[in-house]
Coordinates of C-alpha atoms in Angstrom, one line a residue:
M1 CA 1.8 82.7 59.5
T2 CA 3.7 80.0 61.3
E3 CA 6.9 79.0 59.5
A4 CA 7.6 75.3 59.2
Y5 CA 10.7 73.8 60.8
S6 CA 12.1 70.6 62.0
V7 CA 14.0 69.7 65.2
A8 CA 17.4 68.1 65.1
A9 CA 17.5 66.1 68.3
P10 CA 21.1 65.5 69.4
N11 CA 22.2 61.8 69.5
R12 CA 24.5 60.5 72.2
I13 CA 27.7 61.4 70.3
R14 CA 26.6 65.0 69.8
R15 CA 25.5 65.4 73.4
V16 CA 28.9 64.1 74.6
M17 CA 30.8 66.4 72.2
A18 CA 28.6 69.4 73.1
A19 CA 29.4 68.9 76.8
R20 CA 33.2 68.6 76.1
M21 CA 33.2 71.8 73.9
R22 CA 31.3 73.7 76.5
Q23 CA 33.8 72.6 79.1
S24 CA 36.6 73.6 76.8
A25 CA 35.2 77.1 76.1
T26 CA 34.3 77.9 79.7
E27 CA 37.1 76.4 81.7
I28 CA 40.2 76.7 79.5
P29 CA 41.9 80.0 78.8
Q30 CA 42.6 79.5 75.1
V31 CA 44.9 81.4 72.7
T32 CA 45.3 80.6 69.0
L33 CA 48.5 81.2 67.1
Q34 CA 48.6 81.2 63.3
A35 CA 51.4 80.4 60.8
T36 CA 51.6 79.5 57.1
A37 CA 54.0 76.8 56.1
D38 CA 55.7 76.2 52.8
A39 CA 54.1 72.8 51.9
E40 CA 55.5 72.4 48.4
Q41 CA 57.4 69.2 49.4
L42 CA 54.6 67.9 51.6
A43 CA 52.0 68.4 48.9
S44 CA 54.2 66.7 46.2
G45 CA 55.2 63.8 48.4
G46 CA 58.9 64.8 48.4
G47 CA 59.7 62.3 45.7
G48 CA 57.7 59.4 47.0
T49 CA 54.1 58.6 47.9
G50 CA 54.4 55.4 49.9
G51 CA 51.3 53.8 48.5
P52 CA 47.8 54.8 47.3
R53 CA 46.5 55.5 50.8
V54 CA 49.2 58.1 51.6
T55 CA 47.8 61.6 51.3
V56 CA 48.9 65.1 52.2
T57 CA 47.0 64.6 55.5
T58 CA 48.9 61.4 56.2
R59 CA 52.3 63.0 55.6
L60 CA 51.2 66.0 57.8
L61 CA 50.2 63.7 60.7
Q62 CA 53.6 62.0 60.6
V63 CA 55.4 65.4 60.6
V64 CA 53.2 66.6 63.5
A65 CA 53.9 63.5 65.5
Q66 CA 57.6 63.7 65.0
T67 CA 57.7 67.4 65.9
L68 CA 55.6 66.8 69.0
A69 CA 58.2 64.2 70.2
R70 CA 60.6 67.2 70.6
H71 CA 58.0 69.3 72.4
S72 CA 56.7 67.4 75.4
R73 CA 55.0 70.5 76.9
I74 CA 52.7 70.5 73.9
N75 CA 52.2 66.7 73.9
S76 CA 50.6 66.7 77.3
V77 CA 47.3 66.5 79.2
V78 CA 46.0 68.1 82.4
V79 CA 44.5 65.7 85.0
D80 CA 43.6 66.6 88.5
G81 CA 45.4 69.9 88.3
E82 CA 48.7 68.4 87.1
T83 CA 50.2 68.6 83.7
R84 CA 51.4 65.2 82.5
L85 CA 54.0 65.4 79.7
Y86 CA 54.2 62.4 77.4
E87 CA 57.1 61.0 75.3
T88 CA 54.8 58.8 73.3
V89 CA 52.5 60.7 70.8
N90 CA 49.0 59.4 70.7
L91 CA 47.6 61.5 67.9
G92 CA 43.8 62.3 67.8
V93 CA 42.4 63.0 64.4
A94 CA 39.1 64.9 64.4
T95 CA 36.7 63.0 62.1
A96 CA 33.3 64.2 60.8
T97 CA 30.8 61.4 60.6
S98 CA 27.1 61.3 59.8
Q99 CA 26.5 60.8 63.6
G100 CA 28.7 63.6 64.7
L101 CA 32.3 64.5 65.4
L102 CA 34.6 61.7 66.6
V103 CA 38.3 61.8 67.5
P104 CA 39.9 58.4 67.0
V105 CA 43.5 58.1 68.2
I106 CA 46.6 56.8 66.3
R107 CA 48.8 55.5 69.1
D108 CA 52.6 56.1 69.1
A109 CA 52.2 57.9 65.8
G110 CA 55.8 59.3 66.0
A111 CA 57.3 55.9 65.7
L112 CA 55.1 54.7 62.8
P113 CA 56.1 54.5 59.1
L114 CA 54.1 56.5 56.7
T115 CA 52.2 53.6 55.3
E116 CA 51.2 52.4 58.7
I117 CA 49.8 55.8 59.6
A118 CA 47.9 55.8 56.3
D119 CA 46.4 52.3 56.9
Q120 CA 45.4 53.1 60.5
L121 CA 43.8 56.4 59.5
A122 CA 41.8 54.8 56.7
S123 CA 40.6 52.0 59.0
L124 CA 39.7 54.4 61.9
R125 CA 37.8 56.7 59.6
E126 CA 35.9 53.8 58.0
R127 CA 34.9 52.3 61.4
A128 CA 34.1 55.8 62.8
E129 CA 31.5 56.3 60.0
G130 CA 30.1 52.9 60.7
G131 CA 29.9 53.5 64.4
L132 CA 32.3 50.6 65.1
L133 CA 35.0 52.3 67.0
R134 CA 35.9 50.9 70.4
L135 CA 36.2 53.1 73.4
E136 CA 40.0 52.5 73.7
E137 CA 40.4 53.8 70.1
M138 CA 38.9 57.2 71.1
T139 CA 40.6 57.7 74.5
G140 CA 44.2 58.4 75.6
G141 CA 45.0 61.0 73.0
T142 CA 47.8 63.5 73.8
F143 CA 47.2 66.0 71.0
T144 CA 44.6 66.5 68.3
V145 CA 44.7 67.5 64.6
T146 CA 41.5 68.9 63.0
N147 CA 41.6 69.5 59.2
L148 CA 39.0 71.8 57.5
G149 CA 41.1 72.2 54.4
P150 CA 38.7 70.0 52.3
Y151 CA 36.0 72.6 52.9
G152 CA 38.2 75.5 51.7
V153 CA 38.8 77.0 55.1
G154 CA 42.0 78.8 55.8
H155 CA 43.0 79.8 59.3
F156 CA 40.5 79.2 62.1
S157 CA 40.4 78.8 65.9
P158 CA 39.7 75.2 67.0
L159 CA 38.8 74.5 70.6
V160 CA 41.2 72.5 72.8
N161 CA 40.0 68.9 73.3
P162 CA 40.3 68.4 77.1
P163 CA 42.2 67.0 78.9
Q164 CA 44.7 67.8 76.2
V165 CA 46.4 71.2 76.2
A166 CA 46.6 71.9 72.5
I167 CA 45.0 71.3 69.1
L168 CA 46.2 72.0 65.6
G169 CA 43.8 73.4 63.0
V170 CA 44.8 72.7 59.4
G171 CA 43.5 74.8 56.5
A172 CA 43.3 74.4 52.7
L173 CA 46.5 74.3 50.6
E174 CA 46.8 77.5 48.6
P175 CA 49.3 78.9 46.1
R176 CA 51.3 81.9 47.2
L177 CA 54.1 83.9 45.7
G178 CA 57.4 83.2 47.4
L179 CA 61.0 82.5 46.8
A180 CA 62.7 79.4 45.5
G181 CA 66.5 79.5 45.2
G182 CA 66.3 83.3 45.6
E183 CA 63.9 83.7 42.7
P184 CA 60.2 84.5 42.8
A185 CA 58.1 81.4 42.5
V186 CA 54.5 80.2 43.3
R187 CA 54.7 78.0 46.3
T188 CA 52.1 75.7 47.8
C189 CA 51.3 76.9 51.3
L190 CA 49.5 75.4 54.3
P191 CA 47.6 77.5 56.9
L192 CA 48.2 76.3 60.5
S193 CA 46.3 77.3 63.6
L194 CA 47.5 76.2 67.0
T195 CA 45.1 76.7 69.9
F196 CA 46.5 76.0 73.4
D197 CA 45.7 76.1 77.1
H198 CA 47.5 79.2 78.3
A199 CA 47.2 78.0 81.9
A200 CA 49.3 75.0 81.0
I201 CA 51.6 76.3 78.2
D202 CA 53.4 79.6 77.8
G203 CA 53.0 81.5 74.6
A204 CA 56.7 81.1 73.7
E205 CA 56.5 77.3 74.1
A206 CA 53.5 77.2 71.8
A207 CA 55.2 79.5 69.3
A208 CA 58.4 77.4 69.3
F209 CA 56.4 74.3 68.5
L210 CA 54.5 76.0 65.7
H211 CA 57.7 77.4 64.3
D212 CA 59.4 74.0 64.3
L213 CA 56.4 72.4 62.7
A214 CA 56.3 74.9 59.9
Q215 CA 60.1 74.3 59.3
A216 CA 59.6 70.5 59.4
I217 CA 56.8 70.8 56.8
A218 CA 58.9 73.0 54.6
S219 CA 61.8 70.5 54.7
Y220 CA 59.6 67.4 54.4
Q221 CA 61.2 64.1 53.3
P222 CA 59.3 60.9 52.9
D223 CA 61.7 58.7 54.9
P224 CA 60.1 56.8 57.7
P225 CA 61.3 57.5 61.3
P226 CA 64.2 55.5 62.6
E227 CA 63.5 52.3 64.5
R228 CA 63.7 52.6 68.3
T229 CA 66.4 50.7 70.1

């Protein structure tokens, strides 16, 4: 008896993404480091929300961008065999759409106030789903964040998005028993998975970034970044 099946023919977006992921898996020596951050302040908003569009993801993106500004080795790309370190953080945000996975970019994210990040993220996601993103909105990223938390996933191993050298995987918020003021308390925690190109970055450099990011999440405050002079 022949079983019935259907064929899911890949569209252009899926073909491009498949080629990039094969390149990533076969050409880049990848290592994934995992950590769990105390996200109590991040999840609660730290005393302020900044508007209806500001979510935990928005706050996290701002913290990631500001931390990357102190770790240029992580905020870099490999082009023609050279590692280019950037001061400006152009943050790619992996976005699932009905047509496939897209990675729109929030430019200079480390210098943006929380509400601007929220507005740009909402606009990029809406236009990504509608197939309206421009090429320049999907290129030039220096680091990518991919969030599987809404699906209940914890730690995982995302693939680096070439030519970038690192990607952060974000899992689902979860309650864990910890300490608050020296007393046992249930804390909201956030699983983090940093995959990096070990040919471009040493393990200690990646670990230092992940450690600083976890600390920044734990001490989150909703204040916008200072204006540049």
